[in-house]
Coordinates of C-alpha atoms in Angstrom, one line a residue:
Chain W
X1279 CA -10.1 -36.0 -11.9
X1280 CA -8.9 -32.6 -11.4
X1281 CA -10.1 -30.9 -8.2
X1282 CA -12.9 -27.9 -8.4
X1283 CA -11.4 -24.6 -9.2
X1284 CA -13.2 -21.9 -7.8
X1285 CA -12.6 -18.4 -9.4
X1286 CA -13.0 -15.7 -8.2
X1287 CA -13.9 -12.0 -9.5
X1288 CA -13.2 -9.1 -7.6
X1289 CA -13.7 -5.1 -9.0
X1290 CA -15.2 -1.7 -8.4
X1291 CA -15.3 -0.6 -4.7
X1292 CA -12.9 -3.2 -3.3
X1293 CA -9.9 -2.0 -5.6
X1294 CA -10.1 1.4 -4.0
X1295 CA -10.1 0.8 -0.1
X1296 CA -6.2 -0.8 0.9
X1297 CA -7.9 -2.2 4.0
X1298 CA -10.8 -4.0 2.5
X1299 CA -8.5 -5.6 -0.5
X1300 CA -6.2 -6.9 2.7
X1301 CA -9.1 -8.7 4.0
X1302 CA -9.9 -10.0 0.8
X1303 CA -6.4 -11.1 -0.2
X1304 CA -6.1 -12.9 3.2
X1305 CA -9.2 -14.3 2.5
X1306 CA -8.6 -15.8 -0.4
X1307 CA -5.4 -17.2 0.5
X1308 CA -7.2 -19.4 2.9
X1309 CA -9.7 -21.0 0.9
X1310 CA -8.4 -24.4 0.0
X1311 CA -8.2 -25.9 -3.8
X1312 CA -7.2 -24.5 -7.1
X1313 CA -8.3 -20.7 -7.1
X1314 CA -8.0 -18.0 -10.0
X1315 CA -8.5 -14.9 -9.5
X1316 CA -10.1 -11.7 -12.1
X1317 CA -9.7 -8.3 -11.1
X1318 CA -11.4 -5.1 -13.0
X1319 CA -9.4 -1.6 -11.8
X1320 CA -10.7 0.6 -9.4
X1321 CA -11.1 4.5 -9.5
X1322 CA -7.6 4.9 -9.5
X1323 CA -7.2 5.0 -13.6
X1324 CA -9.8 7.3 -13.7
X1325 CA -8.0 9.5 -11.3
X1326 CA -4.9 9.4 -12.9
X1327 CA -6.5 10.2 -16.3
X1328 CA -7.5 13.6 -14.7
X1329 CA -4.8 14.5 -13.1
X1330 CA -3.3 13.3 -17.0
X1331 CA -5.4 16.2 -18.2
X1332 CA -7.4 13.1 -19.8
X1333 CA -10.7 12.9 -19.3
X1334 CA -12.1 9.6 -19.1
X1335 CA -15.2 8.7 -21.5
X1336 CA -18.1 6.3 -20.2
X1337 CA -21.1 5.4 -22.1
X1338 CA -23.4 3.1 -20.8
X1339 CA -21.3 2.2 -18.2
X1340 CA -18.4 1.4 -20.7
X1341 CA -15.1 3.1 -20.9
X1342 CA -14.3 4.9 -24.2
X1343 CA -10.7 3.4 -24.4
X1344 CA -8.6 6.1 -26.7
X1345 CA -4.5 4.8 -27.2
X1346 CA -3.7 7.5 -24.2
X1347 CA -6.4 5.6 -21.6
X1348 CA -5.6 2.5 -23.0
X1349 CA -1.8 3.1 -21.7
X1350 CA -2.9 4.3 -18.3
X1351 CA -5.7 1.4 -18.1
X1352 CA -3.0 -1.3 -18.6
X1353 CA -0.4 0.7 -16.5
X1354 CA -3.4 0.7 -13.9
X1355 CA -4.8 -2.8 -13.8
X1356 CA -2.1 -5.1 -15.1
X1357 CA 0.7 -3.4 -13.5
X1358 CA -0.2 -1.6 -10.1
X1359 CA -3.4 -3.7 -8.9
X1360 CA -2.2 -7.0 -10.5
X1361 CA 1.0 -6.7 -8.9
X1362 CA -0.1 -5.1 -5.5
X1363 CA -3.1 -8.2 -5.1
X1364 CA -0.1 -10.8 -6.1
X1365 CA 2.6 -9.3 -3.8
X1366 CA -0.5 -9.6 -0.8
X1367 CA -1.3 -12.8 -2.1
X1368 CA 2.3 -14.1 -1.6
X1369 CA 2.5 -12.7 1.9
X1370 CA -0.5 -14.5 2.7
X1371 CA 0.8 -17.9 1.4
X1372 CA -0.9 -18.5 -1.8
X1373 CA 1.2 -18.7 -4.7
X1374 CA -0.2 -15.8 -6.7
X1375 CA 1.1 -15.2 -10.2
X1376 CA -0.6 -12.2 -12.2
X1377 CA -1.1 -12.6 -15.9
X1378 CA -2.9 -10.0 -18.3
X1379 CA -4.1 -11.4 -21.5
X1380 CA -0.9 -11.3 -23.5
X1381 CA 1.0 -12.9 -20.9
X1382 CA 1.6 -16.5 -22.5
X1383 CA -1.2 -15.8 -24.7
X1384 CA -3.6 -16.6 -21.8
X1385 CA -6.9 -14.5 -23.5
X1386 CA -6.9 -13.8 -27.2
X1387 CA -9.7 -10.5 -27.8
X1388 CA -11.2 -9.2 -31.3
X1389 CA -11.1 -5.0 -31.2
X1390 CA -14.9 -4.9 -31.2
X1391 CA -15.8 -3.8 -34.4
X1392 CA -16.8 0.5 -34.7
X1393 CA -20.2 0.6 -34.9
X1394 CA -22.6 3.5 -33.5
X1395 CA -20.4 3.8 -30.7
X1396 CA -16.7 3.3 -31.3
X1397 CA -14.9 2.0 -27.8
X1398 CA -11.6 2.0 -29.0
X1399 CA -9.3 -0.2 -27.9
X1400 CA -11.7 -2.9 -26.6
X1401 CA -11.7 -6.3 -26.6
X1402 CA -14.6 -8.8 -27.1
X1403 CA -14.0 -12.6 -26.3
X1404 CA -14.3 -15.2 -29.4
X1405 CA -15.2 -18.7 -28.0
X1406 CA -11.6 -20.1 -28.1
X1407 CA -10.4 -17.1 -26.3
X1408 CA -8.9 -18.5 -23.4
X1409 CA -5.8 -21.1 -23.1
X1410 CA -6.6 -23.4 -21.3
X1411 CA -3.4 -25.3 -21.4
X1412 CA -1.5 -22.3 -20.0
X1413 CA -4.1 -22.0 -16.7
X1414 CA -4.0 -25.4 -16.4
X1415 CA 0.0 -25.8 -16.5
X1416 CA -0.5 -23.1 -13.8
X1417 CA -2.7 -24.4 -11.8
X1418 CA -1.4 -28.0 -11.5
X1419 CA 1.8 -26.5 -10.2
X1420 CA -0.3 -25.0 -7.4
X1421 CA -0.5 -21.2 -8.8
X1422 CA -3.0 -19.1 -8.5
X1423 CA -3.0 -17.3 -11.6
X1424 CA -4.4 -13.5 -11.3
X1425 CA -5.9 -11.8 -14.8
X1426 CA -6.5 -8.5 -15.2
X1427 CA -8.8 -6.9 -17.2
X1428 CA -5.7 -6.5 -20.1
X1429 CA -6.3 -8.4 -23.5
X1430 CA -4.4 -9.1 -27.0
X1431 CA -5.4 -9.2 -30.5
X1432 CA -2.2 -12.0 -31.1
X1433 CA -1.4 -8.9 -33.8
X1434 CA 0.8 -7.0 -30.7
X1435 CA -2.2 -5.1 -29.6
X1436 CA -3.1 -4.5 -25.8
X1437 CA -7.0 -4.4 -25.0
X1438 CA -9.7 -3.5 -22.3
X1439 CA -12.3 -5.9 -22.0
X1440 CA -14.9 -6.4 -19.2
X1441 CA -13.2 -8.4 -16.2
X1442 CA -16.6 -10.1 -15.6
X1443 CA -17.1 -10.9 -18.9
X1444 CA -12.7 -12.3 -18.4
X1445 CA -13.9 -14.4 -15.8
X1446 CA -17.3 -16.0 -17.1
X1447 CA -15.0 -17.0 -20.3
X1448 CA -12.4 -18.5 -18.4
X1449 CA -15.0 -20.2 -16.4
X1450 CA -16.5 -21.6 -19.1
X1451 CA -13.0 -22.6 -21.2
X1452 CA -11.6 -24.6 -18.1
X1453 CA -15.2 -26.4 -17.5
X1454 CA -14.7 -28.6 -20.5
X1455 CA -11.5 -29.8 -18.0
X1456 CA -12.7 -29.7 -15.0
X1457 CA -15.7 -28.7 -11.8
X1458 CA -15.3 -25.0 -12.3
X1459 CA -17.2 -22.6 -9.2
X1460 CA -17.4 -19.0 -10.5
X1461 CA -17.7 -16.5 -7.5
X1462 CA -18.8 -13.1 -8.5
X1463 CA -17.7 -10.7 -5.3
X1464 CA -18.8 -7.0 -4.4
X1465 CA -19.7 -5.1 -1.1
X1466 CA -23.2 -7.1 -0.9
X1467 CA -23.8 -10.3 0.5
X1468 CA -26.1 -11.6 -2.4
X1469 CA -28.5 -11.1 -4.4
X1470 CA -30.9 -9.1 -2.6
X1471 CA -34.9 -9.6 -2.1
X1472 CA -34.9 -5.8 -1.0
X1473 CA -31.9 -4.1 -2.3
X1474 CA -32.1 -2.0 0.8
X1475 CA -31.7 -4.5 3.0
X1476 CA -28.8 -6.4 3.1
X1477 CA -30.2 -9.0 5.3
X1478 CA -32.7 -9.9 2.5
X1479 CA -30.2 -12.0 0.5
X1480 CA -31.8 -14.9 -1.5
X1481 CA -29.7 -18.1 -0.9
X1482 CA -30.8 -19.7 -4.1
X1483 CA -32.0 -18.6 -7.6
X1484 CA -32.7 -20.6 -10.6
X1485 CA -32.8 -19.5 -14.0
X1486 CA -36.4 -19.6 -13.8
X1487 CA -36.8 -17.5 -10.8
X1488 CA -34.3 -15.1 -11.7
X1489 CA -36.4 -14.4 -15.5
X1490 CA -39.6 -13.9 -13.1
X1491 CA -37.8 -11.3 -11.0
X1492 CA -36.3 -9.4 -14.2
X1493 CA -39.6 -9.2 -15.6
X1494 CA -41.2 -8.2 -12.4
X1495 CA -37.9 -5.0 -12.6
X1496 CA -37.7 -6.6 -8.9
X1497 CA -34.0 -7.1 -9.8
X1498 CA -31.6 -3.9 -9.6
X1499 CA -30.5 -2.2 -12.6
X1500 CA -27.0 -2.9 -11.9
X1501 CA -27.2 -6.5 -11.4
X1502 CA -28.8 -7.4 -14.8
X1503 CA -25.8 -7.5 -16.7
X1504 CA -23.9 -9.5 -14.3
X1505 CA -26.8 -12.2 -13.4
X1506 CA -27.5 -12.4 -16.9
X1507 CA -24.1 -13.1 -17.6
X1508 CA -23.8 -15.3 -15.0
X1509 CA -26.9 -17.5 -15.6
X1510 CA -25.2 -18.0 -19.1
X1511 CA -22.2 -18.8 -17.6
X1512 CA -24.0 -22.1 -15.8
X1513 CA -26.0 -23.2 -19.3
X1514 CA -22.5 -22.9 -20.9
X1515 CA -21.2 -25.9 -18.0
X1516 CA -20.2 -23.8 -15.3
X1517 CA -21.1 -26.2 -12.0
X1518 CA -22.0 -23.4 -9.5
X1519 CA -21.9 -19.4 -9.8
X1520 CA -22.4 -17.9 -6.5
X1521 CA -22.5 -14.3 -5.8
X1522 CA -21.2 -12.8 -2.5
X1523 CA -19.6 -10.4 -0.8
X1524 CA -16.0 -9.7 -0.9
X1525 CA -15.3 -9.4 2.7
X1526 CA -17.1 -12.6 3.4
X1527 CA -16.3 -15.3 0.8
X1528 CA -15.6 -17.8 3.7
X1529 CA -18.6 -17.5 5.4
X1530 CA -22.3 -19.1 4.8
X1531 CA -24.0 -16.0 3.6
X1532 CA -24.0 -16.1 0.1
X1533 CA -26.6 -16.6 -3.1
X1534 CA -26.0 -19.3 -4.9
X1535 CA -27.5 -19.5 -8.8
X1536 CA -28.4 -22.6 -10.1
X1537 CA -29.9 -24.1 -13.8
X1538 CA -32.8 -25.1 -12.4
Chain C
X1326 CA 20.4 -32.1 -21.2
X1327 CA 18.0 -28.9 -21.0
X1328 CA 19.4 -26.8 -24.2
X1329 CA 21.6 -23.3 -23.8
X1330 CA 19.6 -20.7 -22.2
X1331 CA 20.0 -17.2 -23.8
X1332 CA 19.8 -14.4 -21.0
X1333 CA 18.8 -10.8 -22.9
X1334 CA 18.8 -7.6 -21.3
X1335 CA 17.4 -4.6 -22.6
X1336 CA 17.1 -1.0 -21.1
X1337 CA 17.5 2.5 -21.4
X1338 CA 17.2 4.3 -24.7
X1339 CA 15.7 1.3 -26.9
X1340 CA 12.9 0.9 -24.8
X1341 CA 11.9 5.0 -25.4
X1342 CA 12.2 4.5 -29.6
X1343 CA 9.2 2.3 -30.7
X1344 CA 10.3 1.5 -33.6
X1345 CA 14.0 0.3 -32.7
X1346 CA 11.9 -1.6 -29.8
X1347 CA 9.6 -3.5 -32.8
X1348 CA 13.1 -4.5 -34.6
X1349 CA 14.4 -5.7 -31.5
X1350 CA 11.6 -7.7 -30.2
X1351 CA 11.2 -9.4 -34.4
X1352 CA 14.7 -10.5 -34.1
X1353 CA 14.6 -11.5 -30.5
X1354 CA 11.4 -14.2 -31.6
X1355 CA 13.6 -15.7 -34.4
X1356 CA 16.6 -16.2 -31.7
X1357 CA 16.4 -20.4 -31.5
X1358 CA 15.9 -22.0 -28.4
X1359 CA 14.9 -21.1 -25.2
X1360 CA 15.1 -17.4 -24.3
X1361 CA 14.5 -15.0 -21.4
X1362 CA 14.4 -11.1 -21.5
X1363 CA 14.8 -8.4 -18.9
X1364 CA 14.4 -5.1 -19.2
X1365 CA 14.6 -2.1 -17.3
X1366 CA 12.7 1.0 -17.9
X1367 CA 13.1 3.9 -20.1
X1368 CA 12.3 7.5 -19.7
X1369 CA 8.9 7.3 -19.6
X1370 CA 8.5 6.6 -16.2
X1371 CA 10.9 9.7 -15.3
X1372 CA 8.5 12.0 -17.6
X1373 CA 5.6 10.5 -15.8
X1374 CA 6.5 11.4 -12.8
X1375 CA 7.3 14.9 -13.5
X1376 CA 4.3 15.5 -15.2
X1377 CA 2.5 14.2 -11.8
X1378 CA 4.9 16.3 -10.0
X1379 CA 6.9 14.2 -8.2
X1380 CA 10.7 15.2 -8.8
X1381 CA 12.9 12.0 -10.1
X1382 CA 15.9 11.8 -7.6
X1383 CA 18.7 10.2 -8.8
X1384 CA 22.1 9.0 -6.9
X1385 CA 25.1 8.0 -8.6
X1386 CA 22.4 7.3 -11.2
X1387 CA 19.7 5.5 -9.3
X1388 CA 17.0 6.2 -8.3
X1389 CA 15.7 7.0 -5.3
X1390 CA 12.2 4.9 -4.8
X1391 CA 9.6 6.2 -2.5
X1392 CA 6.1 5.1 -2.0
X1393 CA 4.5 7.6 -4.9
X1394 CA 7.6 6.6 -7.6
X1395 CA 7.5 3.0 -6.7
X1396 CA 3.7 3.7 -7.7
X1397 CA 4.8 4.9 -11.4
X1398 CA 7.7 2.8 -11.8
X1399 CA 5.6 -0.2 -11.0
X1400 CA 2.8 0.8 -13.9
X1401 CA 5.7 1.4 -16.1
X1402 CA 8.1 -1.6 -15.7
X1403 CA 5.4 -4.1 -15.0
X1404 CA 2.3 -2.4 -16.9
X1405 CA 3.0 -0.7 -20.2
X1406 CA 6.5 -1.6 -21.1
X1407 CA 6.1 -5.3 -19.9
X1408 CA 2.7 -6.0 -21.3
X1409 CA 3.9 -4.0 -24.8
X1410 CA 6.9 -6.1 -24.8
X1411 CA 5.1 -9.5 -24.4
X1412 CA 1.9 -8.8 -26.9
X1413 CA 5.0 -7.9 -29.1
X1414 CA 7.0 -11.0 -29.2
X1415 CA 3.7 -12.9 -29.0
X1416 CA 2.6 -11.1 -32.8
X1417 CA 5.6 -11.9 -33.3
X1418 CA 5.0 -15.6 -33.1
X1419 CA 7.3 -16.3 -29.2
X1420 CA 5.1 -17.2 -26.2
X1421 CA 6.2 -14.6 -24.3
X1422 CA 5.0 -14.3 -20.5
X1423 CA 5.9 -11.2 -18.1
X1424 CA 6.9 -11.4 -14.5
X1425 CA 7.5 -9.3 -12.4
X1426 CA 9.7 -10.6 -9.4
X1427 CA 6.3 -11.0 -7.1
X1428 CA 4.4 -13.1 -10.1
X1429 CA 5.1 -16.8 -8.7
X1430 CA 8.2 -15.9 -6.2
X1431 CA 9.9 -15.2 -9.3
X1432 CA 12.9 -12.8 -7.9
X1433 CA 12.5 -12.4 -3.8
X1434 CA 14.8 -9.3 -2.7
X1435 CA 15.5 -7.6 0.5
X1436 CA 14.6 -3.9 0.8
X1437 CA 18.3 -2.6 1.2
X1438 CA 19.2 -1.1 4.6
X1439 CA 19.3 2.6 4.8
X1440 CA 23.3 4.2 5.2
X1441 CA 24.3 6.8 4.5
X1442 CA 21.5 7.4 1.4
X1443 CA 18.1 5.4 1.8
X1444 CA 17.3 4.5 -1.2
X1445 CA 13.8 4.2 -0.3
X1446 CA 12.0 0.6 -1.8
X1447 CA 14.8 -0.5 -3.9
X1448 CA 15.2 -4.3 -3.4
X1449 CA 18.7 -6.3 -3.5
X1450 CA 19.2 -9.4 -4.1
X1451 CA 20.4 -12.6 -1.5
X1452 CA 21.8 -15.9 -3.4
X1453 CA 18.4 -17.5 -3.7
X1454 CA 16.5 -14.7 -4.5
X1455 CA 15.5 -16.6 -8.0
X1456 CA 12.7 -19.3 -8.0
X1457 CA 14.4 -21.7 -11.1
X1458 CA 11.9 -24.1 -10.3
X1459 CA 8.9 -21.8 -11.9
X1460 CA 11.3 -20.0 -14.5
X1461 CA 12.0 -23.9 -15.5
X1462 CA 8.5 -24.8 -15.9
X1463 CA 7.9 -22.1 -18.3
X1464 CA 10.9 -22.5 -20.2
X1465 CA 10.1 -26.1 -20.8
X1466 CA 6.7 -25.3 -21.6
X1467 CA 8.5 -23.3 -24.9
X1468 CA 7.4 -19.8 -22.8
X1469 CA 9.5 -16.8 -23.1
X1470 CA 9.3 -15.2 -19.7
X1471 CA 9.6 -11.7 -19.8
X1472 CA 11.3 -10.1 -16.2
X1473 CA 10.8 -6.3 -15.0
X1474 CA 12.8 -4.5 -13.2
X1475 CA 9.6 -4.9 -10.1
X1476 CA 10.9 -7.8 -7.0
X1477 CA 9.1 -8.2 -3.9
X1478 CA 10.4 -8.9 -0.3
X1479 CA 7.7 -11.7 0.3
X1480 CA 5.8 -9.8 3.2
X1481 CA 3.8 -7.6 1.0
X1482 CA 6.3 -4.7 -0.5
X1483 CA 7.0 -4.5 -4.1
X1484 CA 10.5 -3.2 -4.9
X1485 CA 13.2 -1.5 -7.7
X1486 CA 15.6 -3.9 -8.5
X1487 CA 18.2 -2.8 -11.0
X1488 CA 17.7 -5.0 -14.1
X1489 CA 21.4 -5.9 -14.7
X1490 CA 21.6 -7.5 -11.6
X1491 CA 18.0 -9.4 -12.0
X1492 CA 19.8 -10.3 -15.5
X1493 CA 23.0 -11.5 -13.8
X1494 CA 21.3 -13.4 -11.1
X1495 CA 18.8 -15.3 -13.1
X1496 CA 21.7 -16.1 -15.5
X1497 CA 23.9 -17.5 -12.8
X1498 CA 21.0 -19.5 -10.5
X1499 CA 19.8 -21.0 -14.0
X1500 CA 23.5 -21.8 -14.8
X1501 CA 23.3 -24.2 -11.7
X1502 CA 20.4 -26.0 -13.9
X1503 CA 21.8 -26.0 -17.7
X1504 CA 24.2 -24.2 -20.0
X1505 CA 23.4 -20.0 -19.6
X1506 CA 24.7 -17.7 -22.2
X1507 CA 23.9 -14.2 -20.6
X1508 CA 23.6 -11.2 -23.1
X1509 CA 23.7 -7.6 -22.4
X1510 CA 22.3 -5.5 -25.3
X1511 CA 23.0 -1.4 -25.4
X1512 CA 23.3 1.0 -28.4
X1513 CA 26.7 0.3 -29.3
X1514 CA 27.7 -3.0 -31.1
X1515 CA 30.4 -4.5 -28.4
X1516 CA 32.8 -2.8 -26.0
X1517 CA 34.7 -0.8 -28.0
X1518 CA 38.6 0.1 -27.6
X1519 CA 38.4 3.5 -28.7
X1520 CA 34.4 4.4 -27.1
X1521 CA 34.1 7.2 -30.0
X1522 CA 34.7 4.4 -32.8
X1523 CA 32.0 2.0 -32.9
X1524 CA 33.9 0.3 -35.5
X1525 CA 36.4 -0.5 -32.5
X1526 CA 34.7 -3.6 -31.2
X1527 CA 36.3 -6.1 -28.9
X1528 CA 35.5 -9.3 -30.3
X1529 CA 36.8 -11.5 -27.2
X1530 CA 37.9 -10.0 -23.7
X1531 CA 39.3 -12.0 -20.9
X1532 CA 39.0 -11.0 -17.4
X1533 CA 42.7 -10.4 -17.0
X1534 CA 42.3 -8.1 -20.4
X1535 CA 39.6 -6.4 -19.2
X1536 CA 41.5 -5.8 -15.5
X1537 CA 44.2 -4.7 -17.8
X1538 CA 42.4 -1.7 -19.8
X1539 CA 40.1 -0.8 -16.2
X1540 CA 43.3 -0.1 -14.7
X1541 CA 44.4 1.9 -17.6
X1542 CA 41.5 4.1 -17.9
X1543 CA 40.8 2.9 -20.6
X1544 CA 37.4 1.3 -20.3
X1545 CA 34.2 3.8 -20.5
X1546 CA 33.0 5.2 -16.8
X1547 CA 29.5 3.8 -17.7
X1548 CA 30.6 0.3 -18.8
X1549 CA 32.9 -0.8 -15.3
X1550 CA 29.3 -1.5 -13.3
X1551 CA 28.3 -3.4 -16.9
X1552 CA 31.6 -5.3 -16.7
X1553 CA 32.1 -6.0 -13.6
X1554 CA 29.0 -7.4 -12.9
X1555 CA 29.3 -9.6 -16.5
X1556 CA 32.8 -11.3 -15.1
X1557 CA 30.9 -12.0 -12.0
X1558 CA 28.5 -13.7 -13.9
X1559 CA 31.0 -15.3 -15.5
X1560 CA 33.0 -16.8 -12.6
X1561 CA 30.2 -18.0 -11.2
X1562 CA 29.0 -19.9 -13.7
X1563 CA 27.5 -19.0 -16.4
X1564 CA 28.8 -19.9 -19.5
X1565 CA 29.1 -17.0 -21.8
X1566 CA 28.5 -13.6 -21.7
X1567 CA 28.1 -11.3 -24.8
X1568 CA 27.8 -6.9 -25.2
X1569 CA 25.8 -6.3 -28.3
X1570 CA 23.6 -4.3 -29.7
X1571 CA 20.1 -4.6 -29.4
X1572 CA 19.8 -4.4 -32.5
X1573 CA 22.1 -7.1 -34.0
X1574 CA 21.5 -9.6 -31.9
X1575 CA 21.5 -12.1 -35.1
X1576 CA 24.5 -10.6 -36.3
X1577 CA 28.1 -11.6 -35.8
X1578 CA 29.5 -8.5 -34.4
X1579 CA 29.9 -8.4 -30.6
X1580 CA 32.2 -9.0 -27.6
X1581 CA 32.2 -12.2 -25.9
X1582 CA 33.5 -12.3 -22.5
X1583 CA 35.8 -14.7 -21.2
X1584 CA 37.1 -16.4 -17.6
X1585 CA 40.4 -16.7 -19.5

């Protein structure tokens, strides 16, 4: 029996603050097992897109990815960040090698379809998205294989999908193979009781108790997307999602989310 | 006996025409047998650059990398033209996978030490700067790996590595392994013996010819690096080495090189 892989997601805040990512990456390279790792881009694409003369479109959250943004995204996340987080990982001893979706065919996207809103060049994930065979190849030769948020449509086109919704799929796809943990990561330690403190961090939530907190709106606005996401992640075979802080992955404080 | 490796090498002006870049990358996926492409960057990068500001400086026609260009060049090599290269041969129906020299330990280099120009983070490379054991894996896992012109020094630093000497030394620390053929494609069909007739290709060219015709003066300024470094190659092991064009790679026409 394989050993547990644990994967990590890291995004947002993190990517934009060199020291912080160092502690991460060092981090990281010490926890022991199989490890994958998903990374979302930071501010810097956005930045870039200005100072392009491009302004960057959001709605809901979601970026409007036009063929100009979807050059600088993939420029962004699957070049700079994927290959500054693999270069760290190296130097910290880990055997990082960074992948985007259309590297060996690792995560095959659909262009989500136009509807009201047309997002361009984004990429939702069919159920046989991810090869497995490739991770695993990888991971059996001790790698730890590092996705950005880049896609393909197998047709030679590069998309943007949602790195947590990369790393809940991959989760999922290598659970059929394998104990799969599915660590999501940001500046909080948990899952907060009161989102203003950050000593209130709930240790444990089932299913159950998370639906009572959502319907309570005791859950931030924020987080729904990413529990929800995260609770489906566990029904679909996942064996432990556990949400944490980035800077603290090796230490107790963290909320674990369990079926039941 | 692992079959014949073919080594390709693409740069400079294909990489800036899209559409001679689709022809190339179609005929590249029906080569048979194992493969492996490097490329180099276009002029993207150097238009990116300007348009952030930042002044390309170029010495005896490289380029001088510091912190904000190593930036771009990174997106460029490893991000756009990498990614577009691989979910190209992979519509094109070759499990292509891009590396960058950090991505597994593929290429380690050494920053080179400052003289009399610093060259800024522009990596060269020791004897075993190439990891065969990972490019083997892929290779024998029917991947196409995909190399940018991006190495790292294994403490952290990314660097610019010149891609005909990434080419040269993959081709001769694979030749160790298996039979290498290493192939350097430009926009001219072979090297020619009159440099304004393209019709003028040298189908064979020994290394005493070619000694011959660079002490007459008779062998293009911009092709001595190309050639010199291909007889290298050559002598230290690798089997064959072929000048073609990029975009007759399946076509007869081209110069082989020859120890003798």
């Amino acid at each position: 029996m394989a050993e547990t892989l644990k994967i990590f997601k890291i995004g947002g805040a993190i990517l934009d603050e060199p020291a912080q990512l160092s502690r991460f990456v060092a981090a990281l390279a010490q926890v022991p097992g199989p490890r994958l790792l998903v990374h979302g881009g930071g501010r810097g694409a956005s930045q870039m897109l200005m100072q392009l003369g491009l302004e960057p479109q959001l709605v809901q959250g979601r970026r409007i990815t036009d063929a100009a943004t979807l050059d600088i995204v993939t420029m962004f996340y699957a070049g700079k960040t994927n290959k500054q987080l693999v270069a760290g990982l190296q130097a910290a001893g880990a055997n990082a090698l960074g992948l985007s979706g259309a590297d060996g065919n690792a995560i095959r996207a659909l262009r989500r379809p136009v509807g009201a809103i047309d997002y361009g060049f984004v990429g939702d994930l069919p159920a046989d998205a991810v090869n497995t065979g490739l991770l695993e190849l990888l991971l059996r030769a001790d790698v730890l294989p590092v996705l950005c948020a880049i896609t393909h449509d197998g047709h030679g086109q590069l998309l943007n999908t949602n790195a947590d919704t990369i790393a809940s799929a991959v989760a999922v796809a290598l659970a059929a193979r394998r104990a799969v943990e599915l660590h999501f990561c940001f500046e909080k330690d948990g899952v907060l009781a009161d989102v203003n403190d950050n000593n209130s961090v709930i240790e444990r939530l089932t299913a159950a108790e998370y639906a009572q907190l959502k319907a309570a709106g005791a859950v931030a606005a924020g987080m729904v997307p990413k529990l929800d996401n995260a609770f489906a992640a566990l029904e679909a075979g996942v064996e432990r999602v556990v949400i944490e802080n980035a800077l603290r992955i090796n230490e107790p404080v963290k909320t674990v989310l369990c079926r039941s």
